[in-house]
CSV table of C-alpha atoms and ligand atoms in Angstrom, one decimal:
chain,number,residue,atom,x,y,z
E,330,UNK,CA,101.3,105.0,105.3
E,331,UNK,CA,99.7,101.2,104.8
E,332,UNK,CA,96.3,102.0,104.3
E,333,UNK,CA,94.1,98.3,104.5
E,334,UNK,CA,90.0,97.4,104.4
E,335,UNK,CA,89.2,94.5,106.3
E,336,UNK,CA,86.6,92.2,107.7
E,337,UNK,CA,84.5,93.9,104.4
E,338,UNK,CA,83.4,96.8,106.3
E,339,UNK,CA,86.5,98.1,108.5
E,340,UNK,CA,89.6,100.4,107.3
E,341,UNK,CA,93.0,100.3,108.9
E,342,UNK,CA,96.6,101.5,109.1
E,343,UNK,CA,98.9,99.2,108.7
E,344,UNK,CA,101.9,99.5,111.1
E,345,UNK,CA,104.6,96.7,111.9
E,346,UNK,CA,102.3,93.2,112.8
E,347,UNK,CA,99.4,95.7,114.0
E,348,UNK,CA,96.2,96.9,112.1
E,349,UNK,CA,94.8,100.9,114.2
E,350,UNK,CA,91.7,100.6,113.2
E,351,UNK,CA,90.2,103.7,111.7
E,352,UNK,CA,87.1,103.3,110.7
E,353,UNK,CA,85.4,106.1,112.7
E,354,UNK,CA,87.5,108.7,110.2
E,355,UNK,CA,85.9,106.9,107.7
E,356,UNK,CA,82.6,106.8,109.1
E,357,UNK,CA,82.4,110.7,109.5
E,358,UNK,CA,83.0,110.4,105.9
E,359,UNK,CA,80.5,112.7,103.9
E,360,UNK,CA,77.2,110.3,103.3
E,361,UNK,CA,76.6,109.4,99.8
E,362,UNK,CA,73.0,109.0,98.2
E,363,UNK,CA,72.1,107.9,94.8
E,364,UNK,CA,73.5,108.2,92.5
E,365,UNK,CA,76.8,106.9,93.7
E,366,UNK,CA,79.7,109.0,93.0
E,367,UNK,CA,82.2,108.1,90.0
E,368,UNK,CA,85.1,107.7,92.4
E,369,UNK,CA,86.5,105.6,95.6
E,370,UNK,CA,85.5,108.1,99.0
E,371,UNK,CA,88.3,106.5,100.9
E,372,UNK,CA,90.9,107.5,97.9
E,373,UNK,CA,89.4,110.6,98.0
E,374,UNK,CA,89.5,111.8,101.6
E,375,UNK,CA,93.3,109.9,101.9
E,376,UNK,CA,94.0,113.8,102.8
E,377,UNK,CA,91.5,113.5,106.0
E,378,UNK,CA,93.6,110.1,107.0
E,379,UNK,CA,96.7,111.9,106.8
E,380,UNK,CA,95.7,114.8,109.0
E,381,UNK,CA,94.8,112.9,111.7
E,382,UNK,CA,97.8,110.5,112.1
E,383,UNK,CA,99.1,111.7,114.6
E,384,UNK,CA,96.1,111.3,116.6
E,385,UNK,CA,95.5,107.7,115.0
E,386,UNK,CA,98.9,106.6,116.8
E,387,UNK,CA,97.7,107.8,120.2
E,388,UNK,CA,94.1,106.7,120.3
E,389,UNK,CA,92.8,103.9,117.2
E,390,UNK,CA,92.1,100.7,118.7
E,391,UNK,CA,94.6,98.2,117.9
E,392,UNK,CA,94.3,94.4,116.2
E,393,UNK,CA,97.0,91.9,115.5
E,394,UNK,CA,97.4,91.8,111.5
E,395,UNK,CA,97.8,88.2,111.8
E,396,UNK,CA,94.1,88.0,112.9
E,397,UNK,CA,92.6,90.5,110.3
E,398,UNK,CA,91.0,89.1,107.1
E,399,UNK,CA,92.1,91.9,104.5
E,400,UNK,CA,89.9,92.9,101.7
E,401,UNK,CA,90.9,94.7,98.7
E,402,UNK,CA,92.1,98.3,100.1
E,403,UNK,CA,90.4,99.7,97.2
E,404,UNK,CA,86.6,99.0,97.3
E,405,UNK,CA,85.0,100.9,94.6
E,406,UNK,CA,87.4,101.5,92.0
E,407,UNK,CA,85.7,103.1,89.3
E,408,UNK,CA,87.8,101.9,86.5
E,409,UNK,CA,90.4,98.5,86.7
E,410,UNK,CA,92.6,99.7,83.8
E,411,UNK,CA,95.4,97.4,82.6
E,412,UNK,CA,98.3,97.3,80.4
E,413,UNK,CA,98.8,94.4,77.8
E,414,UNK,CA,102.2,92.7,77.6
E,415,UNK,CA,104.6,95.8,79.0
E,416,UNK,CA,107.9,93.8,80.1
E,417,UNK,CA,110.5,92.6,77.2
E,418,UNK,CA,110.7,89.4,79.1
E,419,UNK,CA,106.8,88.9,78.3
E,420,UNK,CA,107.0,89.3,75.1
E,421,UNK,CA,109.8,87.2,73.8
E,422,UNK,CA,107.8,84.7,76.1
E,423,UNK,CA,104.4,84.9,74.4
E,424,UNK,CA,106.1,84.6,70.7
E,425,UNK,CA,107.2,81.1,72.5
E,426,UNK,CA,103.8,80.1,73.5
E,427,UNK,CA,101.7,78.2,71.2
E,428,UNK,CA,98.8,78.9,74.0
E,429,UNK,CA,98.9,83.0,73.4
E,430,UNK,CA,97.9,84.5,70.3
E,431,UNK,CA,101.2,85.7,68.9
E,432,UNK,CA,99.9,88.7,67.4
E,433,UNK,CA,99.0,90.5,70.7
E,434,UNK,CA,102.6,90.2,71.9
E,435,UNK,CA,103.6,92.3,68.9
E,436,UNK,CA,102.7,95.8,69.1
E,437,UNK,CA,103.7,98.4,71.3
E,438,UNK,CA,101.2,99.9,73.7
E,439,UNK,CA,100.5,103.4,71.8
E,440,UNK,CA,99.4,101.3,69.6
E,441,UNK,CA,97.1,98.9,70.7
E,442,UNK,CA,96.3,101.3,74.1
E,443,UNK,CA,95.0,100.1,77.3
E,444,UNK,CA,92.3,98.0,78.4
E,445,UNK,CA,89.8,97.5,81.0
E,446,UNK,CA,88.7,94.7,83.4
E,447,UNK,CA,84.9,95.0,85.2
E,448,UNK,CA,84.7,96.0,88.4
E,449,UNK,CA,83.1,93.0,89.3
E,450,UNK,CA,86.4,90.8,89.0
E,451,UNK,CA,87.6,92.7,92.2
E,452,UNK,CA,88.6,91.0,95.1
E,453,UNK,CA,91.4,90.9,98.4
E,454,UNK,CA,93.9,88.6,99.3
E,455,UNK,CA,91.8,86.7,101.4
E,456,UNK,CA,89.0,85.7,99.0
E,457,UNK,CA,90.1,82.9,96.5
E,458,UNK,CA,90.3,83.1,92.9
E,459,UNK,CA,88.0,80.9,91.6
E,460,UNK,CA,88.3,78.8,88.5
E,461,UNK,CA,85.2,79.1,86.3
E,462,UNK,CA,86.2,77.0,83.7
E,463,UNK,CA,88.6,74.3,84.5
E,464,UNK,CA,88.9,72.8,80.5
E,465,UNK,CA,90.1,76.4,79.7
E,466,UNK,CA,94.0,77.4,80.8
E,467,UNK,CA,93.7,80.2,83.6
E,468,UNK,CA,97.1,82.4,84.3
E,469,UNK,CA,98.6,84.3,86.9
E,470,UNK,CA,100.5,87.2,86.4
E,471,UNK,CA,101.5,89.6,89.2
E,472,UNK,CA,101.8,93.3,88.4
E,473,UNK,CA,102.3,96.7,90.2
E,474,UNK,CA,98.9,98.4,91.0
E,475,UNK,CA,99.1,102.1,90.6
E,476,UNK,CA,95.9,103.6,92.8
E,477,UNK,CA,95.1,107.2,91.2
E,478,UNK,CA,94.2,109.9,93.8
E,479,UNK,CA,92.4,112.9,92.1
E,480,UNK,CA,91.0,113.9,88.9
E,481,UNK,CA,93.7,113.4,86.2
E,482,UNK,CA,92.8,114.7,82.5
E,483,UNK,CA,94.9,114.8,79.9
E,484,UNK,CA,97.8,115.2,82.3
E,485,UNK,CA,101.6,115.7,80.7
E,486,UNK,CA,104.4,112.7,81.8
E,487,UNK,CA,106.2,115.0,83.5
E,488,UNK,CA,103.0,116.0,86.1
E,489,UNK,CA,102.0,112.3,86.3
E,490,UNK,CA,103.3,111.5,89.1
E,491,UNK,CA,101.5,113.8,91.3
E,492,UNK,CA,98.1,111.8,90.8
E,493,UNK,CA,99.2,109.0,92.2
E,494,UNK,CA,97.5,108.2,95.9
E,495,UNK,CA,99.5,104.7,96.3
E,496,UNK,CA,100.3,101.4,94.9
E,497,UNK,CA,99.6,97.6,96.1
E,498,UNK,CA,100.3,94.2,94.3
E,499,UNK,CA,97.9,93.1,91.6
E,500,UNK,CA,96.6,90.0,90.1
E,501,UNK,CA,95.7,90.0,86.6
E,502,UNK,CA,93.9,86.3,86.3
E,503,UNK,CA,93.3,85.5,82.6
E,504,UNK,CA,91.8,83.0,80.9
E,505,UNK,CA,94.0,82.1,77.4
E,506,UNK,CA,91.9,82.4,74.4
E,507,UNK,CA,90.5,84.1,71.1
E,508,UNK,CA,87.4,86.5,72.8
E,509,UNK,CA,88.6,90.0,74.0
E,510,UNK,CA,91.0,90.4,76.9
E,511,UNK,CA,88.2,92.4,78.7
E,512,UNK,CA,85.6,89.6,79.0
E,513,UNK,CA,88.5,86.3,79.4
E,514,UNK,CA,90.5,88.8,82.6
E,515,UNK,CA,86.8,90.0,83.8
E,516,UNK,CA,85.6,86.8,85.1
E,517,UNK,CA,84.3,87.2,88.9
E,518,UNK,CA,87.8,87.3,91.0
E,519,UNK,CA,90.0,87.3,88.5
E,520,UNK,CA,91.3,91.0,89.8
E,521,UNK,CA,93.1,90.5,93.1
E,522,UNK,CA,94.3,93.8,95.5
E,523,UNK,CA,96.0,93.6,97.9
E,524,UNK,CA,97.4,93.5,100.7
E,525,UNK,CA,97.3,96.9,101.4
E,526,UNK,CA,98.3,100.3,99.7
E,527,UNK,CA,101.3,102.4,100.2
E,528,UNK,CA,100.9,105.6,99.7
E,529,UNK,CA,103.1,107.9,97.5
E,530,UNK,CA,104.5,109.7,100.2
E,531,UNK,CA,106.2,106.3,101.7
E,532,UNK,CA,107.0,104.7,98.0
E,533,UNK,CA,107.9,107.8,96.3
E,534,UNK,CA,109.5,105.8,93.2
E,535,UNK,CA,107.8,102.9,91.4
E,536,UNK,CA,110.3,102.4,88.5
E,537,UNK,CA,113.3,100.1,90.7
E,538,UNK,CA,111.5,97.7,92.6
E,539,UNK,CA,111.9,93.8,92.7
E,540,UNK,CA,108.4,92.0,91.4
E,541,UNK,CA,108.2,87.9,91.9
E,542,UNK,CA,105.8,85.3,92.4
E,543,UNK,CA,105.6,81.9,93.8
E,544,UNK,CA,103.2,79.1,92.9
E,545,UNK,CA,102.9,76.5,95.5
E,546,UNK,CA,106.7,77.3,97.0
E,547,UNK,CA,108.5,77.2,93.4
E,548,UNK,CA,109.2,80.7,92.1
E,549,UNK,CA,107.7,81.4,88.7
E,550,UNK,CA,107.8,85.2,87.9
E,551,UNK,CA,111.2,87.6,89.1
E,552,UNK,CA,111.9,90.8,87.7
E,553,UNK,CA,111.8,94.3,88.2
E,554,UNK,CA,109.7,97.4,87.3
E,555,UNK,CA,112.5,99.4,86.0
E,556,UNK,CA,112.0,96.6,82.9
E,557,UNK,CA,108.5,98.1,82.4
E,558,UNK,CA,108.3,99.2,78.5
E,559,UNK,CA,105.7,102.1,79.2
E,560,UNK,CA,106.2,103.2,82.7
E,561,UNK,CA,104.6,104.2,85.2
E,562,UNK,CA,103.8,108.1,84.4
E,563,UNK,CA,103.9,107.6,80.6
E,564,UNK,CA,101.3,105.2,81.4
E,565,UNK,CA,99.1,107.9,83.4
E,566,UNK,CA,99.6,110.6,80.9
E,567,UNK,CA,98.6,107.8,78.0
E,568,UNK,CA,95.1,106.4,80.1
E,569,UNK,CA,94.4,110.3,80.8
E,570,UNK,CA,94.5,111.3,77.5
E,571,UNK,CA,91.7,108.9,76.5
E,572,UNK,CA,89.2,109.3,79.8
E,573,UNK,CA,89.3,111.1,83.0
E,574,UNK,CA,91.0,109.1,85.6
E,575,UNK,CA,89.2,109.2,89.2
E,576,UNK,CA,90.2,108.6,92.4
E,577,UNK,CA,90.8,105.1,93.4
E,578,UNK,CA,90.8,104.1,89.7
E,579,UNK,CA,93.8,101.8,89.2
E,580,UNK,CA,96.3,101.3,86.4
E,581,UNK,CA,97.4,97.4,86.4
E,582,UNK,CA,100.7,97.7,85.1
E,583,UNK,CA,101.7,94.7,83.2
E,584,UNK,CA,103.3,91.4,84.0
E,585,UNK,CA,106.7,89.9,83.5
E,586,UNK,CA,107.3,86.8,81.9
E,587,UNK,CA,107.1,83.5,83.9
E,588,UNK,CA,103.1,82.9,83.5
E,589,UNK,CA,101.7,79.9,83.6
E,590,UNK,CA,98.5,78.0,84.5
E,591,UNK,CA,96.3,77.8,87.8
E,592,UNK,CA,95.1,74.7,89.1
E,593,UNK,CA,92.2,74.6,92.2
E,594,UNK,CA,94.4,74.3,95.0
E,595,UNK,CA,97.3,76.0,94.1
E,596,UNK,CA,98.7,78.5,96.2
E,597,UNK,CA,100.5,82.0,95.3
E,598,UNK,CA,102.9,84.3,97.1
E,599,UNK,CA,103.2,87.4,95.4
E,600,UNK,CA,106.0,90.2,96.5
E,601,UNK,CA,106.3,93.7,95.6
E,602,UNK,CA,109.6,95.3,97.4
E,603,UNK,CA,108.2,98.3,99.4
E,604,UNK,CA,104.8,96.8,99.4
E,605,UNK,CA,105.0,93.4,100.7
E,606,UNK,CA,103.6,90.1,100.4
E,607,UNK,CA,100.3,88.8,99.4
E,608,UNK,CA,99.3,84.8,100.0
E,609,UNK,CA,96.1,84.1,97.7
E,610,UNK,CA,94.7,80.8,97.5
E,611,UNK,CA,93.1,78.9,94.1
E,612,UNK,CA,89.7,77.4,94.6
E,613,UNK,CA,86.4,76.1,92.4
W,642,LIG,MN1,98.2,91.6,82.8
């Protein structure tokens, strides 16, 4: 199942060139009142979605996808968690750059950990990402998005997997530079989702599929995740030994080498096999 959010306040299943609309499930969604819950209710009740499909076929009101503006299909993710460089590709790449800070190309990821990027930096692949700072060098780099379904603490490689509610391309938008990678990859839309999520049930394997990215027409990133250092589940059981991961909080999975700066105007393509594509445009 392609699960999308659109025209900000609208959810849909993504079938073929069609968006069924299903935003009356959602809307008989319990009501929450502050405080807000820690978690992503559309994550959550993926289980309600499922139920009804069958009935969703017969009877959601149907757009054409071409006509839907798509919005993150994760809207309150309670945590953006990302992996530092996690392809070998990257890294020999960064100990070529005299841009990157050599140092954080060197050590593995149980040993530096994880970090985070605010919430904030969130958007779809509609919204641009906007250059704050055009003096300082802003990056692309496409990565898998892993969407975590349920409560996951302290949860064993080999269990991992079963936390996972789907996956959708991701943009990790960084600024180059000496401050912190959570404040220069936080800046407002420097996180881009989309264009929808698969669920696990229809991408039952993340760790064999084809990853690229095109700037402007020319081809700039091409690899695959089976060259991820820490995958996919070692990566769950690693963020879940450190916090509780909710659902709808997602794990950016690292990027492969081929980064390079964005320039206002610039257009990117990003491709996931057994996700899709994503166009996202560069603006001021
Ligand atoms: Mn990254």
């Amino acid at each position: 199942m392609r699960v999308c959010r659109f025209e900000k306040d609208r959810v849909g299943i993504v079938i073929g060139g069609e968006v069924l609309d299903i935003t009356y499930i959602v809307e008989a969604f319990p009501v929450y009142r502050y405080p807000l819950p820690q978690y992503d209710p559309l994550i959550a009740h993926l289980g309600v979605v499922q139920e009804q499909f069958e009935q969703i076929l017969t009877s959601a009101p149907r757009l054409r996808l071409d006509n839907v503006i798509l919005d993150s299909p994760i809207a309150n993710p309670g945590k953006i968690i990302a992996a530092p460089v996690n392809y070998r590709d990257h890294v020999d790449e960064m100990l070529l750059d005299p841009a990157i800070d050599h140092h954080l190309a060197q050590k593995p990821i149980a040993e530096v950990g994880l970090f985070l990027k605010a919430t904030s930096s969130l958007i779809g692949p509609s919204d641009p990402i906007l250059i704050r700072d055009s003096k300082r060098r802003t990056d692309y780099e496409v990565e898998l998005a892993v969407i975590i379904g349920k409560d996951a603490d302290r949860v064993s490689r080999e269990c991992a997997m079963d936390y996972v509610a789907g996956y959708c391309i991701g943009l990790d938008i960084t600024t180059r530079g000496p401050e912190d990678r959570s404040m220069r990859k936080s800046s407002d839309t420097f996180t881009v989702m989309g264009p929808w999520m698969v669920t696990a049930d229809e991408l039952d394997d993340p760790s064999n599929l084809d990853i690229t990215l095109s700037l402007n027409g020319f081809q700039r990133q091409n690899s695959n995740t089976k060259d991820l250092i820490m995958d996919v589940p070692a990566l769950i059981s690693f963020a879940s030994s450190f916090y509780t991961l909710r659902a709808g909080d997602v794990i950016l999975t690292g990027t492969p080498a081929g980064v390079g700066p964005l320039q206002i105007g610039d257009q990117i393509v990003s491709h996931i096999q057994g996700i899709g594509e994503m166009a996202t445009s560069v603006a001021s």
